[in-house]
Short mmCIF file of C-alpha atoms in Angstrom, two decimals:
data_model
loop_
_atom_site.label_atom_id
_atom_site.label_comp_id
_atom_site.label_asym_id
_atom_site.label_seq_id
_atom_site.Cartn_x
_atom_site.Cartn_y
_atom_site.Cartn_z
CA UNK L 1 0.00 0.00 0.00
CA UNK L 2 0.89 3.60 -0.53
CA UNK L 3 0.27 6.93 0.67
CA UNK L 4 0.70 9.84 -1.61
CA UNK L 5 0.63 13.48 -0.45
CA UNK L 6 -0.41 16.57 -2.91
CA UNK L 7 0.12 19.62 -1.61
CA UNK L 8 0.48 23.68 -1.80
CA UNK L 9 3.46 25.24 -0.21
CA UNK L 10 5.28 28.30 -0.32
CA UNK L 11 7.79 28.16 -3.55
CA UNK L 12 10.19 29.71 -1.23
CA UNK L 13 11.07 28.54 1.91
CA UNK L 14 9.31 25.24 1.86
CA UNK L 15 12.71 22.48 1.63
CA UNK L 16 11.84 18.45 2.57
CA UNK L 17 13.70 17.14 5.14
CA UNK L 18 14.31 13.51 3.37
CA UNK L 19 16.03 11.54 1.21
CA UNK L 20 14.81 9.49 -1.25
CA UNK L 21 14.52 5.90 -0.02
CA UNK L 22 14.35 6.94 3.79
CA UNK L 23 12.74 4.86 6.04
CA UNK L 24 9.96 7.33 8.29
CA UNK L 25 8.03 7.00 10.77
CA UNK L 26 4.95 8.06 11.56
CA UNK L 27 4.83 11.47 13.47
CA UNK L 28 8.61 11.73 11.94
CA UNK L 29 9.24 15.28 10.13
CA UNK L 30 8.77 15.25 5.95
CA UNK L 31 9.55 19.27 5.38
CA UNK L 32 9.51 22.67 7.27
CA UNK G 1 -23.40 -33.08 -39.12
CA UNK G 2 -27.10 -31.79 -38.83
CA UNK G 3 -26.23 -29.37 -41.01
CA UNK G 4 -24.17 -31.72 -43.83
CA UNK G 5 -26.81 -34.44 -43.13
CA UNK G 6 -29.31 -31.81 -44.57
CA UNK G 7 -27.20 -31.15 -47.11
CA UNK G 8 -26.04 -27.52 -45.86
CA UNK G 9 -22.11 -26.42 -45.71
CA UNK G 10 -20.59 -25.97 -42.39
CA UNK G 11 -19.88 -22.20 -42.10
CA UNK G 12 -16.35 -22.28 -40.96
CA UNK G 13 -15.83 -18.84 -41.27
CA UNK G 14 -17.90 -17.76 -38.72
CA UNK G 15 -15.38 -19.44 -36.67
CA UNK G 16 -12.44 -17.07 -37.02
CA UNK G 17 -14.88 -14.25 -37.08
CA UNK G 18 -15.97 -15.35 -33.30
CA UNK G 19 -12.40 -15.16 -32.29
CA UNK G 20 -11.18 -12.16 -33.53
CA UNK G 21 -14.07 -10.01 -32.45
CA UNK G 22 -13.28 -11.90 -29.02
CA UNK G 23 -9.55 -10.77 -29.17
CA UNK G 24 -11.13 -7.27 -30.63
CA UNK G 25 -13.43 -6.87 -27.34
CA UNK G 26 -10.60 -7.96 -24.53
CA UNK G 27 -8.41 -5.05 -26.76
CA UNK G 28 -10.38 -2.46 -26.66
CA UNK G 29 -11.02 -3.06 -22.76
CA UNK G 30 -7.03 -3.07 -22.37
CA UNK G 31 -6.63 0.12 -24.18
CA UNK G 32 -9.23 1.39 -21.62
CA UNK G 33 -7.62 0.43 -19.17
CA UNK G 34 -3.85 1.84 -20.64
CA UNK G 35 -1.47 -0.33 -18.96
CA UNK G 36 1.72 0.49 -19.98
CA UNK G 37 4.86 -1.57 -19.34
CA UNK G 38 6.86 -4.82 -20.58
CA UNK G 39 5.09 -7.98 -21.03
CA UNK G 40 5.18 -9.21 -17.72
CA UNK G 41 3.38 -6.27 -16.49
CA UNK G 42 0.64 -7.24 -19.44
CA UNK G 43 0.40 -10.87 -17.83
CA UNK G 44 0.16 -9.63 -14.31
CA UNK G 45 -2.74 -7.24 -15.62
CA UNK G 46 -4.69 -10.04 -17.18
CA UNK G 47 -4.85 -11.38 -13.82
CA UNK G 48 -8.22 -11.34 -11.64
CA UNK G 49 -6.39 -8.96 -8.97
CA UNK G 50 -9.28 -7.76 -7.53
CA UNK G 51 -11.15 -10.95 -6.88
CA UNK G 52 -7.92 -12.11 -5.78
CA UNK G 53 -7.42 -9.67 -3.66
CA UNK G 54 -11.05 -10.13 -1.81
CA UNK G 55 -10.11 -13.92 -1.48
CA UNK G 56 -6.95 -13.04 -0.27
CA UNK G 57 -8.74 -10.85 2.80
CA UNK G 58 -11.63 -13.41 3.22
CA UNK G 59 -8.68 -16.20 3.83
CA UNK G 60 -7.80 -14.21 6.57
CA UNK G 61 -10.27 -13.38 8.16
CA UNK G 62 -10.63 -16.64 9.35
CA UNK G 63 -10.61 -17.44 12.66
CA UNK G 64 -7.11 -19.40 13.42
CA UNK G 65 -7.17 -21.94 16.61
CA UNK G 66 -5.61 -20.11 19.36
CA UNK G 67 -2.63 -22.71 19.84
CA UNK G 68 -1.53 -21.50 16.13
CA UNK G 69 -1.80 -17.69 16.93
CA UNK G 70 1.11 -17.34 18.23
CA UNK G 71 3.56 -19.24 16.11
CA UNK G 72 1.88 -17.99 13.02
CA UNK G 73 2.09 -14.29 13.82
CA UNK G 74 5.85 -14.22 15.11
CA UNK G 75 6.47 -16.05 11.73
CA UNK G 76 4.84 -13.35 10.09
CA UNK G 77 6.84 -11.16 12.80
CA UNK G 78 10.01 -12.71 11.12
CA UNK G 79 9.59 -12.69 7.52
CA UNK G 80 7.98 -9.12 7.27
CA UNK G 81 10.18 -7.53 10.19
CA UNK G 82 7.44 -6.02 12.20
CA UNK G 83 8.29 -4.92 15.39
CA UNK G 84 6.01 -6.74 18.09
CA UNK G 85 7.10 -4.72 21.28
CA UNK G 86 5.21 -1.05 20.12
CA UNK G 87 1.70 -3.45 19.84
CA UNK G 88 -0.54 -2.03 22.20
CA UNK G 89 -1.94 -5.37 22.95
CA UNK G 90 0.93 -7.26 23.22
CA UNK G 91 -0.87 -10.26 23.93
CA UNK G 92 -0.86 -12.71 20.08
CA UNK G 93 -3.71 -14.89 21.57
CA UNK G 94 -5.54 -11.81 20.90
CA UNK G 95 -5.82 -11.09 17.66
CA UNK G 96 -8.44 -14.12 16.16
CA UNK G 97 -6.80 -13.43 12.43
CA UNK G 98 -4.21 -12.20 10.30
CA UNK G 99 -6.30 -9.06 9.31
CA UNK G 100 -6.81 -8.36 13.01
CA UNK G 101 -3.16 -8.37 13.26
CA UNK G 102 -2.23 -6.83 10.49
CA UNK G 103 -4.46 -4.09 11.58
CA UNK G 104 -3.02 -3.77 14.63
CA UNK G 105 -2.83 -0.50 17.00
CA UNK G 106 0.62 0.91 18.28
CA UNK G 107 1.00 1.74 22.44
CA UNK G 108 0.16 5.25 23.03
CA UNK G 109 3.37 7.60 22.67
CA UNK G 110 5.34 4.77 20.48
CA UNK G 111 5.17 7.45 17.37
CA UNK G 112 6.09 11.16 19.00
CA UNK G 113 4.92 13.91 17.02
CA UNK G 114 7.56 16.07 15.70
CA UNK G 115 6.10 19.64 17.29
CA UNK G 116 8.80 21.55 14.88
CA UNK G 117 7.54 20.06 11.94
CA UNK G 118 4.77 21.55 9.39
CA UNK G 119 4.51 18.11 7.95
CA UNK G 120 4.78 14.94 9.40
CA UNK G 121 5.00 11.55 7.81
CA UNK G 122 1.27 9.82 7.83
CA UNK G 123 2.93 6.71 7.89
CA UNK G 124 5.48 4.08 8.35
CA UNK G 125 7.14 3.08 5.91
CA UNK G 126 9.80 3.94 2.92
CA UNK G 127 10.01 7.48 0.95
CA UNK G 128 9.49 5.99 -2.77
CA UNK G 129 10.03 9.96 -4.41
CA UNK G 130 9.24 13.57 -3.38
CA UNK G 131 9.68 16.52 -5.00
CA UNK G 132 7.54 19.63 -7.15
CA UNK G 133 5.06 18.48 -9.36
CA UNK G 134 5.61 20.86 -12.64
CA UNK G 135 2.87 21.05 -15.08
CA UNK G 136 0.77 18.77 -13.93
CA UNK G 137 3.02 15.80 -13.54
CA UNK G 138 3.85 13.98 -10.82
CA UNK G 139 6.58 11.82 -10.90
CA UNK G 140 6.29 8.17 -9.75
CA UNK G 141 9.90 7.38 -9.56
CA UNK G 142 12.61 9.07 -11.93
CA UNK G 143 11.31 9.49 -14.90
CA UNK G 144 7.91 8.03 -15.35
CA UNK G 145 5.18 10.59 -14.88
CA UNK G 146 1.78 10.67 -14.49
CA UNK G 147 -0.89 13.91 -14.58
CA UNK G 148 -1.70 15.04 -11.09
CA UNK G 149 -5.52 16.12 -12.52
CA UNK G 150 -6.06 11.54 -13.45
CA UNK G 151 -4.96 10.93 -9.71
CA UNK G 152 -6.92 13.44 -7.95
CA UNK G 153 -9.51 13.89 -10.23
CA UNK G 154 -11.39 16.94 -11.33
CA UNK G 155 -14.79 18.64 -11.36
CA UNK G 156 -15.07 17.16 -15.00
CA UNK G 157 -14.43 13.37 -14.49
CA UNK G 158 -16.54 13.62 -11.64
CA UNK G 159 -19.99 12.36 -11.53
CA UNK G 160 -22.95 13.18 -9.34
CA UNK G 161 -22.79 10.58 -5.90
CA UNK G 162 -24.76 7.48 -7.09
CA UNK G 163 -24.92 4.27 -5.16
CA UNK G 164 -25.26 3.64 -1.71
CA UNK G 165 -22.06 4.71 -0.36
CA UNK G 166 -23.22 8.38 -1.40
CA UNK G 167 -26.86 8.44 -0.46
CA UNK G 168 -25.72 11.29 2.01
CA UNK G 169 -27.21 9.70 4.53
CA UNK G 170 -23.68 9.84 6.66
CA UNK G 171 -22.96 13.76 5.67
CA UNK G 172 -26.55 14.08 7.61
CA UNK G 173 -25.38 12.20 10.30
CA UNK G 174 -22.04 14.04 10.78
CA UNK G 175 -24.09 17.46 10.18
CA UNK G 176 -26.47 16.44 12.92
CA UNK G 177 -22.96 15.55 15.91
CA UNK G 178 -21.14 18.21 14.98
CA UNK G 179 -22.90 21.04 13.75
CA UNK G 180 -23.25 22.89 17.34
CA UNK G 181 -21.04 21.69 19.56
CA UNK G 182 -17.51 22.10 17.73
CA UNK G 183 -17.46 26.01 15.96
CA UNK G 184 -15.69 27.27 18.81
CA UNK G 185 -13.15 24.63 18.33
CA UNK G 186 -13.20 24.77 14.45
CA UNK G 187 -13.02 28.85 14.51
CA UNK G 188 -9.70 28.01 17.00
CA UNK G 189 -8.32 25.49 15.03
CA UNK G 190 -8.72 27.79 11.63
CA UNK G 191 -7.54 30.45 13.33
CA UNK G 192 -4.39 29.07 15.14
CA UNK G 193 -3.14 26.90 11.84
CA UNK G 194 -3.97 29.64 9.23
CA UNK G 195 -6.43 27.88 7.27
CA UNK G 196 -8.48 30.11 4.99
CA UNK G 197 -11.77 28.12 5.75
CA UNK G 198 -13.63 31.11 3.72
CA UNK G 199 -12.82 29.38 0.55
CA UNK G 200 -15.20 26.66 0.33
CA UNK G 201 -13.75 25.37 -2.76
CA UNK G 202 -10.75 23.68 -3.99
CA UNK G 203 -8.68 25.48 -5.92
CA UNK G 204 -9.31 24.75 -9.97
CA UNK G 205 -12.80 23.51 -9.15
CA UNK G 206 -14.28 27.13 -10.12
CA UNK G 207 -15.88 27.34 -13.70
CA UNK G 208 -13.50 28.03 -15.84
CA UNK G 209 -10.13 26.30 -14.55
CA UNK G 210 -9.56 24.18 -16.96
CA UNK G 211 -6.15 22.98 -15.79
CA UNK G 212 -7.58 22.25 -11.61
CA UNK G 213 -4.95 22.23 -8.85
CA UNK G 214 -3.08 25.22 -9.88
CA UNK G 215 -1.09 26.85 -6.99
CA UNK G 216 -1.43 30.56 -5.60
CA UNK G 217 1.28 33.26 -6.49
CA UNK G 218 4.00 32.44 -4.97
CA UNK G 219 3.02 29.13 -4.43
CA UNK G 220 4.29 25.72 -5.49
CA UNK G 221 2.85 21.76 -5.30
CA UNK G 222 5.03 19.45 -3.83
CA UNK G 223 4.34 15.60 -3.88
CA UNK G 224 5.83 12.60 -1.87
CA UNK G 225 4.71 8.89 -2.09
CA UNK G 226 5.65 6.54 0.78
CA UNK G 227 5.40 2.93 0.39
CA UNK G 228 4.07 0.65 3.42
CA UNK G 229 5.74 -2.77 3.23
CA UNK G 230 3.60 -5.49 4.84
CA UNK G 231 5.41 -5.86 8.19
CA UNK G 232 4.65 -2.10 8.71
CA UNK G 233 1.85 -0.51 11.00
CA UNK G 234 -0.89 -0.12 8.23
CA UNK G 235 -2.90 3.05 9.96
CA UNK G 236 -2.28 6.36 8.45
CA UNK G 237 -2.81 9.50 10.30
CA UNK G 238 -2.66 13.05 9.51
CA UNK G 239 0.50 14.57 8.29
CA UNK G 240 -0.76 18.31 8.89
CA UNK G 241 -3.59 20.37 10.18
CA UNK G 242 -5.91 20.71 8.13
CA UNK G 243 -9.69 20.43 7.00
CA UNK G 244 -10.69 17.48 4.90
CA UNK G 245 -13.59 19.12 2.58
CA UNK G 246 -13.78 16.38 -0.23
CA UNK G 247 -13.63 12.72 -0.55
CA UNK G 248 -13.19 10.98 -3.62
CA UNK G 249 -13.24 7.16 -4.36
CA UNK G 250 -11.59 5.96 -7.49
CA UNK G 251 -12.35 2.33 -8.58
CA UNK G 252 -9.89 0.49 -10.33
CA UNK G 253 -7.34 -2.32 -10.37
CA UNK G 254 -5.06 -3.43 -7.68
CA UNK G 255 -1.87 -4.15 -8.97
CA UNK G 256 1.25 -4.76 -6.89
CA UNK G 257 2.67 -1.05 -5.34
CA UNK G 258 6.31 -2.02 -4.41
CA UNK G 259 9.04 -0.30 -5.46
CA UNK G 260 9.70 -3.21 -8.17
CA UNK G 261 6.27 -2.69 -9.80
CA UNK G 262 6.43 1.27 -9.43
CA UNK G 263 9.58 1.38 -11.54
CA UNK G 264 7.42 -0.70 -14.45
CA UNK G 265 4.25 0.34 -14.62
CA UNK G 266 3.52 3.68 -15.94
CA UNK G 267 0.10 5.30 -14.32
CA UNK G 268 0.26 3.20 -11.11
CA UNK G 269 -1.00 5.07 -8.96
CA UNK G 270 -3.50 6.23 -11.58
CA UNK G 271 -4.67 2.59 -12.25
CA UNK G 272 -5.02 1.29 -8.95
CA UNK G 273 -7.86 1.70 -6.39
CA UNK G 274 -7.39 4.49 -4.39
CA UNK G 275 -9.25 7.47 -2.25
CA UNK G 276 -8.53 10.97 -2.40
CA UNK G 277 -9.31 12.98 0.77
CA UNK G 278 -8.71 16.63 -0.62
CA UNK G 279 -9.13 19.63 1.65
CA UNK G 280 -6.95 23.28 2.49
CA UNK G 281 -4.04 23.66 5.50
CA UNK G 282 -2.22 26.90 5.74
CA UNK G 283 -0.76 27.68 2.17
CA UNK G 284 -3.77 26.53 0.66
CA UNK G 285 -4.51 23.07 -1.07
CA UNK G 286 -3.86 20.01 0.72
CA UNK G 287 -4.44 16.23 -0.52
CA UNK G 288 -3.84 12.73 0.67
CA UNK G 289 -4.72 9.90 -1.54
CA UNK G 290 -4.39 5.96 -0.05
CA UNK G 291 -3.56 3.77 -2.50
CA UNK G 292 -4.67 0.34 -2.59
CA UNK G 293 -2.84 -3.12 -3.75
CA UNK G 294 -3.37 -6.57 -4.13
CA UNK G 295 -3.02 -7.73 -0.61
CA UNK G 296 -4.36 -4.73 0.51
CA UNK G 297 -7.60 -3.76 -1.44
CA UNK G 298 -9.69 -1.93 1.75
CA UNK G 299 -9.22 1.05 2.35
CA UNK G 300 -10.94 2.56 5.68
CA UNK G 301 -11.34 6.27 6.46
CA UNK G 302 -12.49 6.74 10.52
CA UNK G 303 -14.66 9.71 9.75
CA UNK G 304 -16.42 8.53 6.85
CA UNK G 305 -18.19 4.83 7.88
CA UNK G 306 -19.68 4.42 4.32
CA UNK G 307 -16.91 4.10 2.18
CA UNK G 308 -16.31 0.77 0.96
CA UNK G 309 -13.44 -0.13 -1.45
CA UNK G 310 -12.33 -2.92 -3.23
CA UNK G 311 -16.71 -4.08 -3.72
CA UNK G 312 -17.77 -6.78 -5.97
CA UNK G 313 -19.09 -4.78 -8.39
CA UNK G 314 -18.32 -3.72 -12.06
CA UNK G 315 -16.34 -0.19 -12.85
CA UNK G 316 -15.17 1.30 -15.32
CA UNK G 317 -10.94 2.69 -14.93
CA UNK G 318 -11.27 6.14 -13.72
CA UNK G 319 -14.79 6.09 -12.44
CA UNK G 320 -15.29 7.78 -9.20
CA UNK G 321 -17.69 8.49 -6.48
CA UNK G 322 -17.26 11.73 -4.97
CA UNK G 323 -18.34 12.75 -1.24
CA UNK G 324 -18.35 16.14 0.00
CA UNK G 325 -18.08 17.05 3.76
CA UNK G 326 -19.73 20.36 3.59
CA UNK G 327 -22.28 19.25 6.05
CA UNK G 328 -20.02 17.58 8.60
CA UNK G 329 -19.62 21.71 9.72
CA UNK G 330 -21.74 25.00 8.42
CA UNK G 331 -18.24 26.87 9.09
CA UNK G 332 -15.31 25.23 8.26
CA UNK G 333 -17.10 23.42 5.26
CA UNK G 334 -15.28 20.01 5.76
CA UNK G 335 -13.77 17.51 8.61
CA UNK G 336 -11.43 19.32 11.14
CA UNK G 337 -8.33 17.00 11.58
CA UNK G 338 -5.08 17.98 13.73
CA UNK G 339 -1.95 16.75 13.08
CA UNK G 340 -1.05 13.11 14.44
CA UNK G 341 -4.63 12.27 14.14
CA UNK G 342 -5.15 8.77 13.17
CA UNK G 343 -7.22 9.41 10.12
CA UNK G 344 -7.92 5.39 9.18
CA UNK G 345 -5.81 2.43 7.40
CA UNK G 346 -5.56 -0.34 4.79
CA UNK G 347 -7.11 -3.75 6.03
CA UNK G 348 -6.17 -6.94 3.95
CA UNK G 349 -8.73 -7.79 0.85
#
């Protein structure tokens, strides 16, 4: 199963915090 | 021999014709379909997935003797690496099934929220891709694309509610418990996480917005897919604050989502089964879409008791049912859900 997020966000200023392949948790931070 | 007995020629060529408007019928429904990817991917297709899918959960949701509970789950334990100790009922005699414990709930406080964070994961599991989605296409992994407006879906491929899913009946009931006794919260919560409730629509659904889903100025869309192998905690909760407005269900197939079949199939997440809760947080549109698979074909949201995925019932690829929780509140328009919220999960079949 799979969980896909769409979403608005400021064009600046909005960075993930991941890298492709990471294993997360839930609760665990995806971007500021 | 009835008809040579009588004298009459054996019309053999109706025999070829039978076949190839056979073949010409099961093409046509492929091409509706569009799977696109190497042969293997054309032989998996041709596959029953769905039914297999609801014999795969009806299997397990069979009652196991209790003196096989517990070796059969720590085997499962083994091969799929879940982690038994965060259970919140540690206890294996517990659980009567597989689907019970593959369902399972975590002990309160074994996933902290990250209070610094905007966005939190929804899930366990593995970060397949994230990134901006630029003209409409998301990426599925590097390279193969698919159009953000066939996974969502828009006002146009929408049709009105029909079945019994969508006989409204539940956006009474939720209109009914929470109409009076939560604006005081909702107005807080709005007000506290920046969410424009005002705007009662998503954005693109206006007349006239041809291309839906279309940021603000100074706005971008950012996706990220993460895949749930099947040792991992299959609830989902909410990655943000927000306020869920719209639910859609898309019907379709339920093809393998690993990484493996994500890398060969183009449209994926486009084919498969999947529902789209879509709704606003601060900077404006927000969307999380489940996405079904083979072994995991139902999909449950905790808010909205009438959905039912993964039916016995015949679709067509890219029909979809469409829910709106405008009555659930008269002021926020839609379902009020914090952060770290546990928002519903995939069940097996």
């Amino acid at each position: 199963s799979t969980v896909v997020l769409i979403f608005e966000a400021p064009e600046q200023g909005f960075t993930f915090t991941l890298e492709p392949g990471q294993k997360v948790q839930v609760g665990q931070s995806l971007g500021h | 021999s009835q008809a040579r007995s009588k004298g009459r020629g054996v019309r053999w060529f109706l025999v070829p014709l039978g076949i190839l408007t056979g073949v010409g019928a099961v093409s046509y429904a492929r091409d509706e379909r569009a799977v696109v990817g190497p042969w293997h991917v054309h032989v998996i297709s041709s596959l029953p997935l769905r039914a297999v899918s609801r014999l795969f959960g009806s299997f397990n949701s069979l009652t196991l003797p209790e003196s096989l509970r517990k070796p059969g789950y720590h085997l499962y334990a083994w091969i799929f690496g879940c982690n038994l100790e965060e259970m919140e009922d540690p206890d294996l005699t517990h659980y009567p099934n597989l689907g019970e414990f593959f369902y399972r709930s975590l002990k309160p406080g074994a996933r902290p929220m990250d209070d610094t964070s905007e966005l939190v994961s929804p899930a366990d599991g593995k970060v397949l891709h994230f990134g901006v989605v630029t003209h409409g296409q998301v990426e599925q992994v590097k390279g193969v694309t698919y159009e953000l407006q066939a996974l969502l879906g828009g006002s146009s491929n929408v049709p009105q509610p029909t079945g019994k899913e969508d006989n409204g009946d539940h956006d009474q009931q939720m209109a009914q418990s929470s109409h009076s006794a939560n604006i005081t919260s909702e107005e807080e919560f709005a007000r506290i996480n920046g969410i424009d409730y005002s705007l009662d629509r998503l954005i693109g659904e206006e007349e006239g917005h041809a291309s839906a889903y279309g940021p603000r100025p100074g706005n971008q869309m950012y996706f990220c897919v993460i895949y749930l192998a099947p040792g991992d905690y299959h609830r989902f909760h909410s990655p943000v604050n927000w306020i869920v407005q719209t639910r859609r269900h898309f019907s379709g197939d339920l093809f393998s989502v690993s990484p493996w079949m994500a890398g060969l199939l183009k449209d994926l997440f486009v084919l498969n089964e999947r529902v789209a809760l879509l709704g606003r947080w601060k900077h404006g549109m927000f969307s999380m879409v489940p996405v079904g698979a083979t072994n995991v074909g139902s999909i449950v949201i905790r808010f909205d008791k009438d959905l039912r995925t993964n039916i016995k019932q015949a679709y067509r690829h890219g029909q979809c049912t469409e829910v709106r929780y405008d009555q659930a509140s008269w002021l926020s328009k839609g379902v009020v859900v914090p952060k770290g919220d546990e928002m519903g999960g995939f069940k097996l079949g």
